[in-house]
């Protein structure tokens, strides 16, 4: 028996993993303990700071509901989410880049015909989205799926709206035989991540703003291809250069072309100014994705 000092405690904790029969878990926990102890030694963490950290994580857990995921927000704002994505989804051959899922994905959005308006009764300037889903070889991918979601034109997601408003600005659209998609929604605007919880307190203490540039979310998938969780960012939006969750990528910035009131690409008459945006998504085949 021996007392632990500030160095030997790390070896002692790692030694307790000797019976662990999951090699990957053992590797991850060994590294986690090593870095965590190094961090505590590095900053010479005080007891008050330690209890503050425990309370912060407790508050983060308590802030989570079936419609709010404060831990994802914490991961996003500390750049961990985009780091994990960057390590695991290297874009290549001009394939579509990934970015953060964010806290507002809601499984089970309705499957809608091409051309549908996803944003019925949603505030915001109309925007008509179109383009193709292609392989990296340029071949159109028929039957590809876009699982789409966004906030409204004021930056509010359905999950944040008071009362139970149900799904808004969400939908699934399949491509046609030529790999084409088109749908109507709104032009998203910049918005703050939720600041009324522990992550908001952290951001204020760090001296950071909470804003994300305007973007629409989508998960793009096709048979035989790696699905990609991504966004389209609105060119010219505020905060493109300082996304609070570090998710902005140049290749995902799309130009929203403004039009006066009149006939939209879908043939419908729009009584207000509207936007059109075209963007092609290129997916890697699964074999190439697995080899990356
Ligand atoms: Fe978002």
CSV table of C-alpha atoms and ligand atoms in Angstrom, one decimal:
chain,number,residue,atom,x,y,z
A,1,UNK,CA,0.0,0.0,0.0
A,2,UNK,CA,1.1,3.5,-0.6
A,3,UNK,CA,-0.4,7.0,-0.6
A,4,UNK,CA,-1.1,8.5,-4.0
A,5,UNK,CA,0.6,11.8,-4.9
A,6,UNK,CA,-0.4,14.2,-7.6
A,7,UNK,CA,1.4,12.1,-10.2
A,8,UNK,CA,0.9,8.5,-9.1
A,9,UNK,CA,-2.9,8.9,-8.8
A,10,UNK,CA,-3.1,8.9,-12.6
A,11,UNK,CA,-1.2,5.6,-12.9
A,12,UNK,CA,-3.3,4.1,-10.1
A,13,UNK,CA,-6.6,4.9,-11.9
A,14,UNK,CA,-5.3,3.6,-15.2
A,15,UNK,CA,-4.0,0.4,-13.5
A,16,UNK,CA,-7.6,-0.4,-12.4
A,17,UNK,CA,-8.5,-0.9,-16.1
A,18,UNK,CA,-6.3,-4.0,-16.2
A,19,UNK,CA,-9.4,-6.3,-16.1
A,20,UNK,CA,-11.2,-4.4,-18.7
A,21,UNK,CA,-11.9,-6.8,-21.6
A,22,UNK,CA,-13.0,-4.2,-24.2
A,23,UNK,CA,-9.7,-2.9,-25.8
A,24,UNK,CA,-11.3,0.2,-27.4
A,25,UNK,CA,-13.1,1.2,-24.2
A,26,UNK,CA,-9.8,0.7,-22.3
A,27,UNK,CA,-7.9,2.9,-24.8
A,28,UNK,CA,-10.5,5.6,-24.6
A,29,UNK,CA,-10.7,5.6,-20.8
A,30,UNK,CA,-7.0,5.5,-20.4
A,31,UNK,CA,-6.6,8.6,-22.6
A,32,UNK,CA,-9.6,10.3,-20.9
A,33,UNK,CA,-8.1,9.8,-17.4
A,34,UNK,CA,-4.7,10.9,-18.6
A,35,UNK,CA,-5.9,14.1,-20.2
A,36,UNK,CA,-8.4,14.9,-17.4
A,37,UNK,CA,-5.7,14.6,-14.7
A,38,UNK,CA,-3.3,16.6,-16.8
A,39,UNK,CA,-5.9,19.3,-17.1
A,40,UNK,CA,-6.5,19.4,-13.4
A,41,UNK,CA,-2.8,19.6,-12.7
A,42,UNK,CA,-2.3,22.2,-15.4
A,43,UNK,CA,-4.8,24.7,-14.1
A,44,UNK,CA,-4.3,23.7,-10.5
A,45,UNK,CA,-8.0,23.3,-10.1
A,46,UNK,CA,-9.4,24.6,-6.8
A,47,UNK,CA,-12.1,22.8,-4.9
A,48,UNK,CA,-14.5,25.6,-5.5
A,49,UNK,CA,-13.9,25.4,-9.3
A,50,UNK,CA,-14.3,21.6,-9.1
A,51,UNK,CA,-17.7,21.9,-7.4
A,52,UNK,CA,-18.7,24.7,-9.9
A,53,UNK,CA,-17.8,22.3,-12.7
A,54,UNK,CA,-19.9,19.5,-11.2
A,55,UNK,CA,-22.8,21.8,-10.7
A,56,UNK,CA,-22.5,23.0,-14.3
A,57,UNK,CA,-22.6,19.5,-15.7
A,58,UNK,CA,-25.6,18.7,-13.4
A,59,UNK,CA,-27.4,21.8,-14.7
A,60,UNK,CA,-26.6,20.8,-18.2
A,61,UNK,CA,-28.2,17.4,-17.7
A,62,UNK,CA,-31.2,18.9,-16.0
A,63,UNK,CA,-31.7,21.3,-19.0
A,64,UNK,CA,-32.1,18.3,-21.3
A,65,UNK,CA,-35.7,17.3,-22.3
A,66,UNK,CA,-37.1,15.3,-25.1
A,67,UNK,CA,-36.9,18.5,-27.2
A,68,UNK,CA,-33.7,20.1,-25.9
A,69,UNK,CA,-30.2,18.6,-25.8
A,70,UNK,CA,-28.0,20.9,-23.8
A,71,UNK,CA,-25.1,18.4,-23.9
A,72,UNK,CA,-25.1,18.5,-27.7
A,73,UNK,CA,-25.1,22.3,-27.4
A,74,UNK,CA,-22.2,22.1,-25.0
A,75,UNK,CA,-20.3,19.9,-27.4
A,76,UNK,CA,-21.1,22.1,-30.3
A,77,UNK,CA,-20.0,25.4,-28.7
A,78,UNK,CA,-16.8,23.8,-27.5
A,79,UNK,CA,-15.9,22.7,-31.0
A,80,UNK,CA,-16.0,19.0,-30.0
A,81,UNK,CA,-18.9,18.1,-32.4
A,82,UNK,CA,-17.2,19.5,-35.5
A,83,UNK,CA,-13.9,18.0,-34.4
A,84,UNK,CA,-15.5,14.5,-34.2
A,85,UNK,CA,-17.2,15.1,-37.6
A,86,UNK,CA,-14.0,16.3,-39.2
A,87,UNK,CA,-12.1,13.2,-38.0
A,88,UNK,CA,-14.8,10.8,-39.2
A,89,UNK,CA,-16.1,12.4,-42.4
A,90,UNK,CA,-13.3,13.5,-44.6
A,91,UNK,CA,-14.7,14.9,-47.8
A,92,UNK,CA,-12.8,13.9,-50.9
A,93,UNK,CA,-13.1,14.2,-54.7
A,94,UNK,CA,-15.4,17.2,-54.2
A,95,UNK,CA,-17.9,15.3,-52.2
A,96,UNK,CA,-20.4,17.0,-49.9
A,97,UNK,CA,-18.9,18.2,-46.6
A,98,UNK,CA,-20.5,17.3,-43.2
A,99,UNK,CA,-21.2,19.7,-40.4
A,100,UNK,CA,-23.0,19.6,-37.1
A,101,UNK,CA,-26.3,17.9,-36.5
A,102,UNK,CA,-27.3,20.5,-34.0
A,103,UNK,CA,-29.9,20.2,-31.2
A,104,UNK,CA,-33.0,20.5,-33.4
A,105,UNK,CA,-33.1,17.4,-35.4
A,106,UNK,CA,-36.5,15.7,-35.0
A,107,UNK,CA,-36.8,12.2,-36.4
A,108,UNK,CA,-39.9,11.3,-38.5
A,109,UNK,CA,-40.4,14.4,-40.6
A,110,UNK,CA,-43.1,13.8,-43.2
A,111,UNK,CA,-42.2,12.5,-46.7
A,112,UNK,CA,-43.5,15.0,-49.2
A,113,UNK,CA,-43.7,15.2,-53.0
A,114,UNK,CA,-41.1,17.2,-54.8
A,115,UNK,CA,-42.1,20.8,-55.0
A,116,UNK,CA,-43.9,20.8,-51.7
A,117,UNK,CA,-43.8,23.8,-49.4
A,118,UNK,CA,-42.2,22.7,-46.2
A,119,UNK,CA,-42.9,26.0,-44.5
A,120,UNK,CA,-46.7,26.3,-44.5
A,121,UNK,CA,-47.6,28.8,-41.8
A,122,UNK,CA,-44.0,29.5,-41.1
A,123,UNK,CA,-42.7,33.1,-40.9
A,124,UNK,CA,-40.1,34.1,-43.4
A,125,UNK,CA,-39.3,35.1,-46.9
A,126,UNK,CA,-40.1,32.3,-49.4
A,127,UNK,CA,-37.2,30.4,-50.9
A,128,UNK,CA,-37.3,27.8,-53.7
A,129,UNK,CA,-34.5,25.2,-53.4
A,130,UNK,CA,-33.4,23.0,-56.3
A,131,UNK,CA,-30.5,21.0,-57.5
A,132,UNK,CA,-29.3,17.4,-57.9
A,133,UNK,CA,-27.9,14.7,-55.9
A,134,UNK,CA,-25.0,13.1,-57.7
A,135,UNK,CA,-22.2,10.6,-57.1
A,136,UNK,CA,-18.7,11.9,-57.0
A,137,UNK,CA,-18.4,10.6,-60.6
A,138,UNK,CA,-21.2,13.0,-61.6
A,139,UNK,CA,-23.9,10.3,-62.1
A,140,UNK,CA,-27.3,11.4,-60.9
A,141,UNK,CA,-28.7,9.5,-57.9
A,142,UNK,CA,-32.3,8.6,-58.3
A,143,UNK,CA,-34.3,8.1,-55.1
A,144,UNK,CA,-31.8,9.9,-53.0
A,145,UNK,CA,-33.4,11.3,-49.8
A,146,UNK,CA,-33.1,14.9,-48.4
A,147,UNK,CA,-34.2,15.0,-44.7
A,148,UNK,CA,-34.6,18.8,-44.3
A,149,UNK,CA,-35.2,21.1,-41.3
A,150,UNK,CA,-34.7,24.7,-40.5
A,151,UNK,CA,-35.9,27.5,-38.2
A,152,UNK,CA,-38.3,30.1,-39.4
A,153,UNK,CA,-37.3,33.5,-41.0
A,154,UNK,CA,-36.8,34.9,-37.5
A,155,UNK,CA,-34.5,32.0,-36.5
A,156,UNK,CA,-36.9,30.1,-34.3
A,157,UNK,CA,-37.3,26.3,-34.6
A,158,UNK,CA,-40.6,24.6,-34.0
A,159,UNK,CA,-39.2,22.9,-30.9
A,160,UNK,CA,-38.6,26.3,-29.3
A,161,UNK,CA,-42.1,27.7,-30.0
A,162,UNK,CA,-44.5,28.0,-27.1
A,163,UNK,CA,-47.1,25.3,-26.9
A,164,UNK,CA,-47.0,22.2,-29.0
A,165,UNK,CA,-47.0,23.5,-32.5
A,166,UNK,CA,-45.8,20.2,-34.0
A,167,UNK,CA,-43.3,19.9,-36.9
A,168,UNK,CA,-42.7,23.1,-38.9
A,169,UNK,CA,-40.2,23.7,-41.7
A,170,UNK,CA,-39.4,20.0,-41.9
A,171,UNK,CA,-39.8,17.4,-44.5
A,172,UNK,CA,-38.3,14.6,-46.5
A,173,UNK,CA,-37.9,14.9,-50.3
A,174,UNK,CA,-36.7,12.2,-52.7
A,175,UNK,CA,-34.9,12.9,-56.0
A,176,UNK,CA,-36.4,12.0,-59.3
A,177,UNK,CA,-34.9,9.7,-62.0
A,178,UNK,CA,-32.4,12.5,-63.0
A,179,UNK,CA,-31.3,13.0,-59.4
A,180,UNK,CA,-33.2,16.3,-59.2
A,181,UNK,CA,-34.9,17.7,-56.1
A,182,UNK,CA,-36.9,20.9,-55.6
A,183,UNK,CA,-38.9,22.2,-52.7
A,184,UNK,CA,-40.1,25.4,-51.1
A,185,UNK,CA,-39.2,26.7,-47.7
A,186,UNK,CA,-38.0,30.0,-46.3
A,187,UNK,CA,-34.7,31.8,-46.4
A,188,UNK,CA,-33.2,31.1,-43.0
A,189,UNK,CA,-31.7,33.9,-40.9
A,190,UNK,CA,-29.0,34.0,-38.3
A,191,UNK,CA,-30.1,33.0,-34.8
A,192,UNK,CA,-28.7,32.6,-31.3
A,193,UNK,CA,-28.2,29.1,-29.8
A,194,UNK,CA,-30.3,28.8,-26.6
A,195,UNK,CA,-28.8,31.1,-24.0
A,196,UNK,CA,-31.2,30.6,-21.2
A,197,UNK,CA,-29.4,27.5,-19.8
A,198,UNK,CA,-25.9,26.6,-18.5
A,199,UNK,CA,-24.3,26.7,-22.0
A,200,UNK,CA,-25.6,30.3,-22.3
A,201,UNK,CA,-24.0,31.2,-19.0
A,202,UNK,CA,-20.8,29.6,-20.2
A,203,UNK,CA,-20.8,31.6,-23.4
A,204,UNK,CA,-21.4,34.9,-21.6
A,205,UNK,CA,-18.6,34.1,-19.1
A,206,UNK,CA,-16.3,33.3,-22.1
A,207,UNK,CA,-17.2,36.7,-23.7
A,208,UNK,CA,-18.6,35.0,-26.8
A,209,UNK,CA,-21.7,35.8,-28.9
A,210,UNK,CA,-24.2,32.9,-29.3
A,211,UNK,CA,-25.1,33.4,-33.0
A,212,UNK,CA,-25.1,31.0,-35.9
A,213,UNK,CA,-25.2,32.3,-39.5
A,214,UNK,CA,-28.4,31.6,-41.5
A,215,UNK,CA,-28.6,28.0,-42.6
A,216,UNK,CA,-30.9,25.2,-43.5
A,217,UNK,CA,-30.1,21.7,-42.3
A,218,UNK,CA,-30.3,18.4,-44.2
A,219,UNK,CA,-29.2,14.8,-44.1
A,220,UNK,CA,-28.6,13.7,-47.6
A,221,UNK,CA,-28.6,9.9,-48.3
A,222,UNK,CA,-28.8,7.5,-51.2
A,223,UNK,CA,-28.5,3.8,-51.6
A,224,UNK,CA,-24.9,2.6,-51.8
A,225,UNK,CA,-23.6,6.0,-50.7
A,226,UNK,CA,-22.5,7.5,-47.4
A,227,UNK,CA,-25.1,9.7,-45.9
A,228,UNK,CA,-24.0,13.2,-45.0
A,229,UNK,CA,-25.4,15.5,-42.2
A,230,UNK,CA,-24.9,19.0,-43.5
A,231,UNK,CA,-26.2,22.5,-43.9
A,232,UNK,CA,-26.6,25.1,-46.7
A,233,UNK,CA,-25.4,28.5,-45.4
A,234,UNK,CA,-26.9,31.7,-46.7
A,235,UNK,CA,-24.2,33.6,-48.6
A,236,UNK,CA,-23.8,37.1,-47.0
A,237,UNK,CA,-25.4,36.1,-43.7
A,238,UNK,CA,-24.1,37.7,-40.6
A,239,UNK,CA,-21.9,35.5,-38.4
A,240,UNK,CA,-20.6,33.4,-41.3
A,241,UNK,CA,-17.1,34.1,-40.0
A,242,UNK,CA,-17.8,33.4,-36.4
A,243,UNK,CA,-20.4,30.6,-36.2
A,244,UNK,CA,-21.0,29.9,-32.5
A,245,UNK,CA,-20.7,26.2,-33.1
A,246,UNK,CA,-17.8,26.3,-35.6
A,247,UNK,CA,-19.9,24.5,-38.2
A,248,UNK,CA,-19.5,26.9,-41.2
A,249,UNK,CA,-17.7,25.5,-44.2
A,250,UNK,CA,-17.0,27.5,-47.4
A,251,UNK,CA,-18.2,24.7,-49.7
A,252,UNK,CA,-21.6,24.8,-48.0
A,253,UNK,CA,-22.3,28.5,-48.7
A,254,UNK,CA,-25.1,28.9,-51.3
A,255,UNK,CA,-26.2,32.1,-53.1
A,256,UNK,CA,-29.8,33.0,-52.5
A,257,UNK,CA,-31.0,35.0,-55.6
A,258,UNK,CA,-33.7,37.6,-54.8
A,259,UNK,CA,-36.7,38.0,-57.1
A,260,UNK,CA,-39.6,40.4,-57.1
A,261,UNK,CA,-43.1,39.1,-56.5
A,262,UNK,CA,-44.4,37.0,-59.3
A,263,UNK,CA,-44.1,33.5,-60.8
A,264,UNK,CA,-41.9,31.1,-58.9
A,265,UNK,CA,-39.9,28.2,-60.4
A,266,UNK,CA,-42.7,25.9,-59.3
A,267,UNK,CA,-45.2,27.9,-61.4
A,268,UNK,CA,-47.0,29.2,-58.4
A,269,UNK,CA,-47.6,33.0,-58.0
A,270,UNK,CA,-45.8,34.5,-55.0
A,271,UNK,CA,-47.2,37.8,-53.8
A,272,UNK,CA,-44.0,38.9,-52.1
A,273,UNK,CA,-40.3,39.0,-53.1
A,274,UNK,CA,-38.8,35.5,-52.9
A,275,UNK,CA,-35.5,33.7,-53.3
A,276,UNK,CA,-34.1,30.9,-55.4
A,277,UNK,CA,-31.1,28.8,-54.5
A,278,UNK,CA,-29.5,26.0,-56.5
A,279,UNK,CA,-27.1,23.5,-55.0
A,280,UNK,CA,-25.9,20.0,-56.1
A,281,UNK,CA,-24.9,17.4,-53.5
A,282,UNK,CA,-22.2,14.9,-54.3
A,283,UNK,CA,-22.1,11.7,-52.3
A,284,UNK,CA,-19.3,9.2,-52.0
A,285,UNK,CA,-20.0,5.5,-52.5
A,286,UNK,CA,-20.0,3.5,-49.3
A,287,UNK,CA,-16.9,1.5,-50.2
A,288,UNK,CA,-14.8,4.7,-50.7
A,289,UNK,CA,-16.4,6.2,-47.5
A,290,UNK,CA,-15.5,3.1,-45.5
A,291,UNK,CA,-11.9,3.2,-46.8
A,292,UNK,CA,-11.3,6.8,-45.9
B,1,LIG,FE1,-29.8,25.3,-37.1
